[in-house]
Short mmCIF file of C-alpha atoms in Angstrom, two decimals:
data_model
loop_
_atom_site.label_atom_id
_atom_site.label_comp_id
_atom_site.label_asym_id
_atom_site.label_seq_id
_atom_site.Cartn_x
_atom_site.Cartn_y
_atom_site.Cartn_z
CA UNK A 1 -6.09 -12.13 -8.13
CA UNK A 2 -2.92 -9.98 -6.86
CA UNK A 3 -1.49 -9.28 -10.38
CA UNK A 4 1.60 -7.05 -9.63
CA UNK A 5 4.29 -9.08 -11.56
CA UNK A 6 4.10 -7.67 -15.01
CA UNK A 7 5.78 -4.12 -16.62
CA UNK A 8 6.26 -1.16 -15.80
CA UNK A 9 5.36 -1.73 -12.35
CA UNK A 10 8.43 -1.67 -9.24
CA UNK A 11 9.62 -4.26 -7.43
CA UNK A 12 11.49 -3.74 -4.24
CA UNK A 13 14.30 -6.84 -3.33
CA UNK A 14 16.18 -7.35 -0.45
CA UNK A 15 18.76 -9.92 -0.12
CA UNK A 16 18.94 -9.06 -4.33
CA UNK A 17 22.30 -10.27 -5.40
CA UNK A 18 22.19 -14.43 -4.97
CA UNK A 19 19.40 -17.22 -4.42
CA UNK A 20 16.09 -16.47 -4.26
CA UNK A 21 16.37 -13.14 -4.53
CA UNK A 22 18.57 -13.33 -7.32
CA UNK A 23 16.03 -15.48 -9.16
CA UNK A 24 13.62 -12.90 -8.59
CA UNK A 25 14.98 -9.91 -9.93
CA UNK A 26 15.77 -11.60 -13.26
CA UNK A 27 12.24 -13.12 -13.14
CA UNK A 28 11.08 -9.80 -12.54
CA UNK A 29 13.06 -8.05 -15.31
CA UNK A 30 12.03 -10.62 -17.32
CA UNK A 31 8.81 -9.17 -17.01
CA UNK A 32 9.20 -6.01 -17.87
CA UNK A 33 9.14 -4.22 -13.95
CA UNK A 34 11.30 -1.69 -12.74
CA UNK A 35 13.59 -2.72 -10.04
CA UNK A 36 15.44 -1.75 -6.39
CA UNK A 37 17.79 -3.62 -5.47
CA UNK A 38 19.66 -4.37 -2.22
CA UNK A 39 22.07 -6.40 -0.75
CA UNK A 40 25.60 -6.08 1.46
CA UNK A 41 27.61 -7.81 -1.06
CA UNK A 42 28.66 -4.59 -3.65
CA UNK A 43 30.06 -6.83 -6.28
CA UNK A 44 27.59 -9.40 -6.80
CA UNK A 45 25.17 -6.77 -7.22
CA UNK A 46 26.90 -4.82 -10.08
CA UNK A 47 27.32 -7.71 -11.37
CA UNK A 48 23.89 -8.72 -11.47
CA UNK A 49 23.01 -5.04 -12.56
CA UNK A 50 25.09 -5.38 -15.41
CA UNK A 51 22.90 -7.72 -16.75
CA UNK A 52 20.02 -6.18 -16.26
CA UNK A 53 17.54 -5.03 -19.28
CA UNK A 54 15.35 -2.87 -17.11
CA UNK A 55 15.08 -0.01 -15.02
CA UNK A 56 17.45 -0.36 -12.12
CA UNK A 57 18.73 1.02 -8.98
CA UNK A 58 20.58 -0.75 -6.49
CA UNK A 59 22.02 0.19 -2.79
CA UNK A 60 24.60 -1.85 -1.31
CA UNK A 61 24.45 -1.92 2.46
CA UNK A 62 22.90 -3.87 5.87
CA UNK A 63 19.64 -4.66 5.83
CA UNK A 64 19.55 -4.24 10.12
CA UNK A 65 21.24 -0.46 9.18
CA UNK A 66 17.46 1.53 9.87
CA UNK A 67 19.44 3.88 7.33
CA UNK A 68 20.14 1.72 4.58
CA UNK A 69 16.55 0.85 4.83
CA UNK A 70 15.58 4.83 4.99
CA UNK A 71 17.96 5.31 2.20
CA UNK A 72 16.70 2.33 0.33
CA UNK A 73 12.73 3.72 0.40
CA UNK A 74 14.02 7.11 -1.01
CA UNK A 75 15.85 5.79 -3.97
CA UNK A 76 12.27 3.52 -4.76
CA UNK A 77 10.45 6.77 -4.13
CA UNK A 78 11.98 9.30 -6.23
CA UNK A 79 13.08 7.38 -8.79
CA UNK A 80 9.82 5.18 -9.32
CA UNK A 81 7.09 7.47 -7.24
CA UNK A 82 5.57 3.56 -6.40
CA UNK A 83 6.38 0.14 -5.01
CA UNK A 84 4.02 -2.55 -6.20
CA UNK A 85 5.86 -5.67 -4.95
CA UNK A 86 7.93 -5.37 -1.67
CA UNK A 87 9.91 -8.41 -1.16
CA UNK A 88 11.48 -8.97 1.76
CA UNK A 89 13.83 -12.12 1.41
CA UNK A 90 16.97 -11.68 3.03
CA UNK A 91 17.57 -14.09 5.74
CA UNK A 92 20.21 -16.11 7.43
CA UNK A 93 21.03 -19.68 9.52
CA UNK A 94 23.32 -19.41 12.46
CA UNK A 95 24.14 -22.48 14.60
CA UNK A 96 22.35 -22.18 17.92
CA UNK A 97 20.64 -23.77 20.79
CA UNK A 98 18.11 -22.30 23.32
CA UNK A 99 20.69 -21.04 25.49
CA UNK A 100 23.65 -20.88 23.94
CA UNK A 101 25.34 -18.83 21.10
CA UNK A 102 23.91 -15.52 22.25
CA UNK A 103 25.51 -13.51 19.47
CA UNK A 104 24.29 -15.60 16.69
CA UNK A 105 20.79 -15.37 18.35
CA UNK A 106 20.96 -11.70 18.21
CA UNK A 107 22.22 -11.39 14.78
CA UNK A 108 19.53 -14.10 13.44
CA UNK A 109 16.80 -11.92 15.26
CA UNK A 110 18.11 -9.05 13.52
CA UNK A 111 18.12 -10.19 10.06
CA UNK A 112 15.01 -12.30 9.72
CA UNK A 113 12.99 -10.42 11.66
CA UNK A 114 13.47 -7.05 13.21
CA UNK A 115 14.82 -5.92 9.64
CA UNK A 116 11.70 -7.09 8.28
CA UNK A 117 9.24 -4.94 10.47
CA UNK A 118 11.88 -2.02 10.06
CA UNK A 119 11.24 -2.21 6.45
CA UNK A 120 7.54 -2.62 6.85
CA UNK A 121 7.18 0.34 8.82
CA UNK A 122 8.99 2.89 6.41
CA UNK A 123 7.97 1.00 3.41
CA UNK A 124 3.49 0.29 4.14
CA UNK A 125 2.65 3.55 4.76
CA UNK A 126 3.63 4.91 1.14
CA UNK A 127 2.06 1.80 -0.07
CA UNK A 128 -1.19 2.66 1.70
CA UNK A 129 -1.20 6.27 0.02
CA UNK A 130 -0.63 5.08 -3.78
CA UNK A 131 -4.29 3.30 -4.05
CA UNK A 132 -2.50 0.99 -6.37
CA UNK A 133 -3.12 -2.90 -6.22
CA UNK A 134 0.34 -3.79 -4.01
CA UNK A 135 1.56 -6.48 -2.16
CA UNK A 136 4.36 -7.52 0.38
CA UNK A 137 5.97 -10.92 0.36
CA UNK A 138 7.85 -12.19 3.26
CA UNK A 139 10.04 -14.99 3.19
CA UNK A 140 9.48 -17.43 5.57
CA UNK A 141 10.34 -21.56 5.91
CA UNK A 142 9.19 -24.91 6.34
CA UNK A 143 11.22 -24.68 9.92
CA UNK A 144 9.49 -21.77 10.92
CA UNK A 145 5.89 -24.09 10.92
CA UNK A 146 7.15 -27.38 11.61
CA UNK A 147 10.00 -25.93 14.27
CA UNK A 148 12.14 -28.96 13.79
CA UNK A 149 15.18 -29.40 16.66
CA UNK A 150 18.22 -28.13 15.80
CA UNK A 151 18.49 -24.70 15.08
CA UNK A 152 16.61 -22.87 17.38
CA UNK A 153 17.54 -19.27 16.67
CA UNK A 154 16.38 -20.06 12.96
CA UNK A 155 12.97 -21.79 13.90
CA UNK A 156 11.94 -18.67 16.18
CA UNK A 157 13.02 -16.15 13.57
CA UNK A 158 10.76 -17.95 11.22
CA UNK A 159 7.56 -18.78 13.37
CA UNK A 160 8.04 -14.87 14.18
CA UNK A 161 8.08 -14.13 10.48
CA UNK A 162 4.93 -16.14 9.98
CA UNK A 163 2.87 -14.65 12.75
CA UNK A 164 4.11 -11.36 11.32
CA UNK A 165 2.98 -11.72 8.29
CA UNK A 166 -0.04 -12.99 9.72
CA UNK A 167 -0.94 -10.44 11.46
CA UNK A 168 -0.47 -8.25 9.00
CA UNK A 169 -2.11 -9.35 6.53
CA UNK A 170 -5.21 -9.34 8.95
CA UNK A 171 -4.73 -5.79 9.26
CA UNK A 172 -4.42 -4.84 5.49
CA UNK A 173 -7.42 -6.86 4.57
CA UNK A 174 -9.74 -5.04 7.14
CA UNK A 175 -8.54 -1.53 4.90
CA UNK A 176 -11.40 -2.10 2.51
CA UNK A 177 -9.95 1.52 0.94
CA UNK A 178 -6.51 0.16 0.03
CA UNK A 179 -5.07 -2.22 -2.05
CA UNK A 180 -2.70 -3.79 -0.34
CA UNK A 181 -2.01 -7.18 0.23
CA UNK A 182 0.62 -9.56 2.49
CA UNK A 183 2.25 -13.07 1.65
CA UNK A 184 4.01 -15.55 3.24
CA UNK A 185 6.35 -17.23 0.53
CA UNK A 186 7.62 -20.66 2.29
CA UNK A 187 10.20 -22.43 0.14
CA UNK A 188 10.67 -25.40 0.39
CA UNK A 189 14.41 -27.29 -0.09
CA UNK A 190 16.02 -25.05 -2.26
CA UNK A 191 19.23 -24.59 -3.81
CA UNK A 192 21.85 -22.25 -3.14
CA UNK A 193 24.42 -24.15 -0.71
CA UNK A 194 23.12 -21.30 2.53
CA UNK A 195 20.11 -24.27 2.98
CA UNK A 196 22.74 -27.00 3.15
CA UNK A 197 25.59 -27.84 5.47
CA UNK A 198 27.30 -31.22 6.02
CA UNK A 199 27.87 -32.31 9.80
CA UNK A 200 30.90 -29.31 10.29
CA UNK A 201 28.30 -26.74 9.21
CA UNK A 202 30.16 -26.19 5.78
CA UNK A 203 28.53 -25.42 2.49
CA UNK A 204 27.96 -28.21 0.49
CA UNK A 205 29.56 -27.53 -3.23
CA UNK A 206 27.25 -29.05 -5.62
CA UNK A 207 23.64 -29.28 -5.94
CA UNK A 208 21.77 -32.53 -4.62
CA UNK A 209 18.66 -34.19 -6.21
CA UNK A 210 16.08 -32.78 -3.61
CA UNK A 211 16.47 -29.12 -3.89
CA UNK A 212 14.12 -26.80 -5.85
CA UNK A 213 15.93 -24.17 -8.08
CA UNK A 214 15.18 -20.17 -6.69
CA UNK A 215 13.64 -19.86 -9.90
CA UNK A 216 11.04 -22.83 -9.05
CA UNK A 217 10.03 -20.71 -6.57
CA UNK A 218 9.47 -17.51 -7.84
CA UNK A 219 7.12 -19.38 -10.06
CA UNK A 220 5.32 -20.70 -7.54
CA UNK A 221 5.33 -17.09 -6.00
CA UNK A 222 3.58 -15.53 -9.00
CA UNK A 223 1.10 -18.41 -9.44
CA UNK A 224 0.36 -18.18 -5.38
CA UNK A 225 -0.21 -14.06 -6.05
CA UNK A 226 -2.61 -14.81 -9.11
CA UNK A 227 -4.35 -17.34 -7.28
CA UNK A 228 -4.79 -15.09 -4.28
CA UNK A 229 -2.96 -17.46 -1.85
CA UNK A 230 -1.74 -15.81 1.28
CA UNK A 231 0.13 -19.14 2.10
CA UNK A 232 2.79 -19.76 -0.61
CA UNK A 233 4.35 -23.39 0.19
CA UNK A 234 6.59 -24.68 -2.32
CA UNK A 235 7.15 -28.55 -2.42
CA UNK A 236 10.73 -29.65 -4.02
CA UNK A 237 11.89 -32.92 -5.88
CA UNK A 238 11.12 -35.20 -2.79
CA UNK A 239 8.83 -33.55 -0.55
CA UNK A 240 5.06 -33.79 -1.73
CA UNK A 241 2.18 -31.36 -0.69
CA UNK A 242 0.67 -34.55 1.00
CA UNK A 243 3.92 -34.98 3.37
CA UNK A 244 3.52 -31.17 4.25
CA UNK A 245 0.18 -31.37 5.17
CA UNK A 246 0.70 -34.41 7.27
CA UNK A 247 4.17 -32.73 8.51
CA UNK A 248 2.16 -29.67 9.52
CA UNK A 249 -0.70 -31.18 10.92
CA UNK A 250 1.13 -33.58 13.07
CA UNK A 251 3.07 -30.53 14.62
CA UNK A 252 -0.51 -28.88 15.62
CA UNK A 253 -1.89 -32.25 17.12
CA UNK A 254 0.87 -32.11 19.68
CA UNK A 255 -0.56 -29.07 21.26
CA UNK A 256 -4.18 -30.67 20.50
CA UNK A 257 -3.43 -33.86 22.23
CA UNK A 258 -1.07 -32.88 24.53
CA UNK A 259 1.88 -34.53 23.10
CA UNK A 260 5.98 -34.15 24.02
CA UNK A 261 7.14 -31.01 22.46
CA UNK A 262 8.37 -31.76 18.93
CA UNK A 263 7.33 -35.29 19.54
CA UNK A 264 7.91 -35.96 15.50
CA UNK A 265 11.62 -36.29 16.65
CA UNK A 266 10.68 -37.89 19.74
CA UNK A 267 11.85 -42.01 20.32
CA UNK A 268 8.66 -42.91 21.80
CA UNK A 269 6.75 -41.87 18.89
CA UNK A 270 8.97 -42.39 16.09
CA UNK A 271 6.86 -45.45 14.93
CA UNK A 272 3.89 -43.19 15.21
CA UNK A 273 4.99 -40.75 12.78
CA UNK A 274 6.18 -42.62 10.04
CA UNK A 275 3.06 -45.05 10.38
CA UNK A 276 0.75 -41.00 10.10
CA UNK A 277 3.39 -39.57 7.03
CA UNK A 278 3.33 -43.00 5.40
CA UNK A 279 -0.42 -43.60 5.41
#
């Protein structure tokens, strides 16, 4: 059981101000924890500080800045002397295709991932040292398992995440000395307007039907901690855990039987699919 929501411990949030990570620092506060907060957009995080019944510090600045991040383990450090919960959910969708939008690939990279093993590196070794029960949640996606066409930058930022976090949560539970544990949170469709564009790539206005609310899955988050899940997949008002599975397992059985990449979205077995999902 990874029991690190609850009081008086510290969470660290990135991406703090608006969504998910919004939804978790009030969750969080709820609880009683003492908070660091960060995110680029100055206002929305005063704001959001402002309301705030808990211990609090907040740094506005770039999570691909290596001295924002520097900055931001200092200000947990001193003020706190501990980090139980590091949550690293800031991410973004640019449009892109496999060879084309070179800029946006860059910038994607940088966000969702390269940020994410920056903060890992400054943040895991001072976890490591407290010999507290800690853990580190990474935010990763439904596209970054499933790799749907589309939005290619997006899907390889995300299947990086997941190996990431993968990989190291291999290497923290071979540290039979420490107490510290990795997650891979994987939302499923949730609302604010970043997970949903209309055909011009604009943000939608108001909610639709489908979506999970952020604060659906930050529930889901502490339930997967206190069951000990290192897989956190959230389901939404339409998709089942059934349709994941099959989703998911279809995408490994075209490597297994040698199918067309992505063949899911592929006209000769179109039929095929919705026969399998259906079932």
């Amino acid at each position: 059981m990874v029991d690190v929501i609850k009081k008086d411990n510290v969470a660290v949030i990135t991406g703090a101000a608006s969504g998910i990570g919004e939804a978790a620092t009030r969750y969080f506060a709820k609880a009683g924890m003492k908070l660091v907060l960060l995110d680029r957009n100055g206002s929305a995080l005063q704001k959001l500080y402002s309301e705030l019944e808990t211990p609090c510090q907040t740094l506005v600045g770039d999570i691909t800045d290596s001295q924002v991040l520097k900055r931001l383990v200092e200000i947990a450090y001193d003020n706190f002397g501990q980090v139980n919960l590091l949550f690293n959910n800031v991410g973004i969708g640019c449009q892109t295709s496999p060879w084309t939008n070179l800029d946006n690939w860059k910038l994607t990279m940088a966000v969702n991932l390269f940020s994410m093993i920056d903060i890992q590196s400054l943040f895991i070794p001072k976890m490591l040292e407290q010999k507290t029960p800690s853990a580190i949640v990474n935010l990763g996606s439904k596209e970054g398992i499933t790799t749907p066409p589309g939005n290619a930058a997006y899907s390889v930022s995300k299947a990086s995440v997941k190996v990431l976090t993968e990989q190291l949560a291999y290497e923290l539970r071979n540290r039979e000395e420490d107490q510290v544990s990795a997650h891979l949170l994987v939302p499923g469709y949730t609302w604010p307007p970043m997970n949903f564009k209309d055909a011009d790539f604009n943000d939608k206005t108001s909610k639709p039907a489908e979506p999970w609310y952020p604060e659906q899955v930050i529930e889901a988050l502490e339930k997967g901690l206190l069951n000990d899940q290192f897989y956190i997949i959230c389901l939404d008002n339409e998709v089942t855990k059934e349709m994941d599975d099959r989703r998911m397992h279809w995408a490994m059985y075209d490597i297994i039987e040698n199918r067309p990449a992505l063949s899911r979205w592929h006209p000769d077995y179109k039929e095929e699919f919705e026969k399998y999902l259906n079932h």
